[in-house]
């Protein structure tokens, strides 16, 4: 492989029949908390999701169609979903080098099966 081919090369993996059980949270609640510790008053802000939760997937836990595990990290990954049955499935947020979050429509009560095409987009 010459230098140009090495720079423009993209690795890709097909993960068939992946079960998506996570659903998007029903909402988010923001809150303030006031505390006094050793005479020092503090105010803390936070937010928490309630309801169901999306599914976090590590690339290293996935196996491709040949039975090989994916690498621990992938440079600029893109996850493309192909549902195998009815049900809306989507990636939640952005993919990171080592993981992504996925969920299906909360109206569907059972897990949804999808094929994952994961492409390394590079730097």
PDB file of C-alpha atoms in Angstrom:
ATOM      1  CA  UNK A   1       0.000   0.000   0.000  1.00  0.00           C
ATOM      2  CA  UNK A   2       1.493   3.342  -1.002  1.00  0.00           C
ATOM      3  CA  UNK A   3       1.328   6.522   1.114  1.00  0.00           C
ATOM      4  CA  UNK A   4      -1.795   7.992  -0.555  1.00  0.00           C
ATOM      5  CA  UNK A   5      -3.725   4.731  -0.223  1.00  0.00           C
ATOM      6  CA  UNK A   6      -2.747   4.506   3.431  1.00  0.00           C
ATOM      7  CA  UNK A   7      -3.988   8.065   4.118  1.00  0.00           C
ATOM      8  CA  UNK A   8      -7.313   7.626   2.299  1.00  0.00           C
ATOM      9  CA  UNK A   9      -7.999   4.067   3.503  1.00  0.00           C
ATOM     10  CA  UNK A  10     -11.168   3.568   5.544  1.00  0.00           C
ATOM     11  CA  UNK A  11     -11.816   0.554   7.711  1.00  0.00           C
ATOM     12  CA  UNK A  12     -15.387  -0.687   7.917  1.00  0.00           C
ATOM     13  CA  UNK A  13     -17.194  -3.372   9.911  1.00  0.00           C
ATOM     14  CA  UNK A  14     -20.626  -4.945   9.512  1.00  0.00           C
ATOM     15  CA  UNK A  15     -22.229  -6.086  12.774  1.00  0.00           C
ATOM     16  CA  UNK A  16     -25.355  -8.101  11.915  1.00  0.00           C
ATOM     17  CA  UNK A  17     -28.449  -8.598  14.070  1.00  0.00           C
ATOM     18  CA  UNK A  18     -27.573  -6.256  16.927  1.00  0.00           C
ATOM     19  CA  UNK A  19     -30.382  -6.024  19.522  1.00  0.00           C
ATOM     20  CA  UNK A  20     -31.279  -2.452  20.537  1.00  0.00           C
ATOM     21  CA  UNK A  21     -33.089  -2.449  23.889  1.00  0.00           C
ATOM     22  CA  UNK A  22     -32.392   1.136  24.970  1.00  0.00           C
ATOM     23  CA  UNK A  23     -34.972   3.873  24.547  1.00  0.00           C
ATOM     24  CA  UNK A  24     -34.614   7.619  24.622  1.00  0.00           C
ATOM     25  CA  UNK A  25     -35.208   9.133  28.075  1.00  0.00           C
ATOM     26  CA  UNK A  26     -38.684  10.582  28.667  1.00  0.00           C
ATOM     27  CA  UNK A  27     -37.233  13.904  29.753  1.00  0.00           C
ATOM     28  CA  UNK A  28     -34.673  15.761  31.784  1.00  0.00           C
ATOM     29  CA  UNK A  29     -35.053  17.605  35.060  1.00  0.00           C
ATOM     30  CA  UNK A  30     -32.724  20.403  36.135  1.00  0.00           C
ATOM     31  CA  UNK A  31     -32.141  21.073  39.820  1.00  0.00           C
ATOM     32  CA  UNK A  32     -30.302  23.274  42.322  1.00  0.00           C
ATOM     33  CA  UNK A  33     -28.917  22.027  45.585  1.00  0.00           C
ATOM     34  CA  UNK A  34     -27.850  24.260  48.483  1.00  0.00           C
ATOM     35  CA  UNK A  35     -25.418  22.888  51.056  1.00  0.00           C
ATOM     36  CA  UNK A  36     -23.541  24.205  54.060  1.00  0.00           C
ATOM     37  CA  UNK A  37     -20.341  22.401  54.987  1.00  0.00           C
ATOM     38  CA  UNK A  38     -18.114  23.729  57.773  1.00  0.00           C
ATOM     39  CA  UNK A  39     -19.905  27.086  57.583  1.00  0.00           C
ATOM     40  CA  UNK A  40     -19.368  27.459  53.825  1.00  0.00           C
ATOM     41  CA  UNK A  41     -22.526  27.810  51.757  1.00  0.00           C
ATOM     42  CA  UNK A  42     -22.506  26.289  48.276  1.00  0.00           C
ATOM     43  CA  UNK A  43     -25.029  26.090  45.465  1.00  0.00           C
ATOM     44  CA  UNK A  44     -24.766  23.237  42.971  1.00  0.00           C
ATOM     45  CA  UNK A  45     -26.537  22.877  39.647  1.00  0.00           C
ATOM     46  CA  UNK A  46     -27.297  19.556  38.002  1.00  0.00           C
ATOM     47  CA  UNK A  47     -29.526  17.776  35.532  1.00  0.00           C
ATOM     48  CA  UNK A  48     -30.791  14.209  35.417  1.00  0.00           C
ATOM     49  CA  UNK A  49     -32.748  12.138  32.920  1.00  0.00           C
ATOM     50  CA  UNK A  50     -35.824  10.198  33.938  1.00  0.00           C
ATOM     51  CA  UNK A  51     -37.671   7.366  32.300  1.00  0.00           C
ATOM     52  CA  UNK A  52     -35.927   4.762  30.174  1.00  0.00           C
ATOM     53  CA  UNK A  53     -32.326   5.160  29.110  1.00  0.00           C
ATOM     54  CA  UNK A  54     -30.381   4.820  25.901  1.00  0.00           C
ATOM     55  CA  UNK A  55     -28.005   1.895  25.377  1.00  0.00           C
ATOM     56  CA  UNK A  56     -24.265   2.594  25.539  1.00  0.00           C
ATOM     57  CA  UNK A  57     -22.190   0.384  23.225  1.00  0.00           C
ATOM     58  CA  UNK A  58     -18.405  -0.044  23.375  1.00  0.00           C
ATOM     59  CA  UNK A  59     -16.780  -0.814  20.025  1.00  0.00           C
ATOM     60  CA  UNK A  60     -14.538  -3.442  21.647  1.00  0.00           C
ATOM     61  CA  UNK A  61     -17.623  -5.455  22.703  1.00  0.00           C
ATOM     62  CA  UNK A  62     -18.921  -5.831  19.135  1.00  0.00           C
ATOM     63  CA  UNK A  63     -18.183  -8.669  16.686  1.00  0.00           C
ATOM     64  CA  UNK A  64     -18.298  -8.204  12.931  1.00  0.00           C
ATOM     65  CA  UNK A  65     -19.897 -10.616  10.456  1.00  0.00           C
ATOM     66  CA  UNK A  66     -16.687 -12.698  10.407  1.00  0.00           C
ATOM     67  CA  UNK A  67     -16.677 -13.150  14.195  1.00  0.00           C
ATOM     68  CA  UNK A  68     -13.800 -10.721  14.833  1.00  0.00           C
ATOM     69  CA  UNK A  69     -13.991  -8.184  17.655  1.00  0.00           C
ATOM     70  CA  UNK A  70     -13.801  -4.535  16.671  1.00  0.00           C
ATOM     71  CA  UNK A  71     -10.841  -2.472  17.922  1.00  0.00           C
ATOM     72  CA  UNK A  72     -11.034  -0.577  21.220  1.00  0.00           C
ATOM     73  CA  UNK A  73     -10.905   2.795  19.444  1.00  0.00           C
ATOM     74  CA  UNK A  74     -11.907   3.971  15.986  1.00  0.00           C
ATOM     75  CA  UNK A  75     -10.807   7.304  14.485  1.00  0.00           C
ATOM     76  CA  UNK A  76     -13.862   9.488  13.777  1.00  0.00           C
ATOM     77  CA  UNK A  77     -16.391   6.644  13.645  1.00  0.00           C
ATOM     78  CA  UNK A  78     -19.679   6.830  11.789  1.00  0.00           C
ATOM     79  CA  UNK A  79     -22.411   4.350  12.749  1.00  0.00           C
ATOM     80  CA  UNK A  80     -25.011   3.622  10.070  1.00  0.00           C
ATOM     81  CA  UNK A  81     -28.132   1.700  11.106  1.00  0.00           C
ATOM     82  CA  UNK A  82     -30.201  -0.729   9.020  1.00  0.00           C
ATOM     83  CA  UNK A  83     -33.301  -1.954  10.894  1.00  0.00           C
ATOM     84  CA  UNK A  84     -34.115  -5.641  10.344  1.00  0.00           C
ATOM     85  CA  UNK A  85     -37.711  -5.331  11.574  1.00  0.00           C
ATOM     86  CA  UNK A  86     -40.208  -2.554  12.205  1.00  0.00           C
ATOM     87  CA  UNK A  87     -39.239   0.086  14.699  1.00  0.00           C
ATOM     88  CA  UNK A  88     -37.378   3.355  14.554  1.00  0.00           C
ATOM     89  CA  UNK A  89     -33.732   3.172  15.697  1.00  0.00           C
ATOM     90  CA  UNK A  90     -31.262   6.055  16.032  1.00  0.00           C
ATOM     91  CA  UNK A  91     -27.820   6.984  17.341  1.00  0.00           C
ATOM     92  CA  UNK A  92     -28.105   9.287  20.369  1.00  0.00           C
ATOM     93  CA  UNK A  93     -25.651  12.181  20.269  1.00  0.00           C
ATOM     94  CA  UNK A  94     -22.300  11.792  18.544  1.00  0.00           C
ATOM     95  CA  UNK A  95     -20.091   8.769  18.323  1.00  0.00           C
ATOM     96  CA  UNK A  96     -16.815   8.933  20.271  1.00  0.00           C
ATOM     97  CA  UNK A  97     -13.550   7.078  19.603  1.00  0.00           C
ATOM     98  CA  UNK A  98     -14.519   4.142  21.821  1.00  0.00           C
ATOM     99  CA  UNK A  99     -18.328   4.106  22.099  1.00  0.00           C
ATOM    100  CA  UNK A 100     -21.720   5.341  20.942  1.00  0.00           C
ATOM    101  CA  UNK A 101     -25.254   5.453  22.320  1.00  0.00           C
ATOM    102  CA  UNK A 102     -28.224   3.940  20.530  1.00  0.00           C
ATOM    103  CA  UNK A 103     -31.960   3.787  21.208  1.00  0.00           C
ATOM    104  CA  UNK A 104     -35.236   2.801  19.612  1.00  0.00           C
ATOM    105  CA  UNK A 105     -38.618   4.482  19.628  1.00  0.00           C
ATOM    106  CA  UNK A 106     -40.244   4.157  23.069  1.00  0.00           C
ATOM    107  CA  UNK A 107     -43.563   3.241  21.389  1.00  0.00           C
ATOM    108  CA  UNK A 108     -42.043  -0.169  20.562  1.00  0.00           C
ATOM    109  CA  UNK A 109     -42.060  -2.362  23.683  1.00  0.00           C
ATOM    110  CA  UNK A 110     -39.564  -5.024  22.582  1.00  0.00           C
ATOM    111  CA  UNK A 111     -35.934  -4.790  21.402  1.00  0.00           C
ATOM    112  CA  UNK A 112     -35.349  -3.894  17.753  1.00  0.00           C
ATOM    113  CA  UNK A 113     -32.845  -5.835  15.637  1.00  0.00           C
ATOM    114  CA  UNK A 114     -30.497  -3.817  13.404  1.00  0.00           C
ATOM    115  CA  UNK A 115     -27.402  -4.293  11.295  1.00  0.00           C
ATOM    116  CA  UNK A 116     -24.651  -1.823  12.212  1.00  0.00           C
ATOM    117  CA  UNK A 117     -22.257  -0.547   9.563  1.00  0.00           C
ATOM    118  CA  UNK A 118     -19.371   1.155  11.351  1.00  0.00           C
ATOM    119  CA  UNK A 119     -16.983   3.181   9.209  1.00  0.00           C
ATOM    120  CA  UNK A 120     -13.715   4.744  10.318  1.00  0.00           C
ATOM    121  CA  UNK A 121     -13.696   8.189   8.747  1.00  0.00           C
ATOM    122  CA  UNK A 122     -10.131   8.953   9.883  1.00  0.00           C
ATOM    123  CA  UNK A 123      -8.756  12.328  10.942  1.00  0.00           C
TER     124      UNK A 123
END
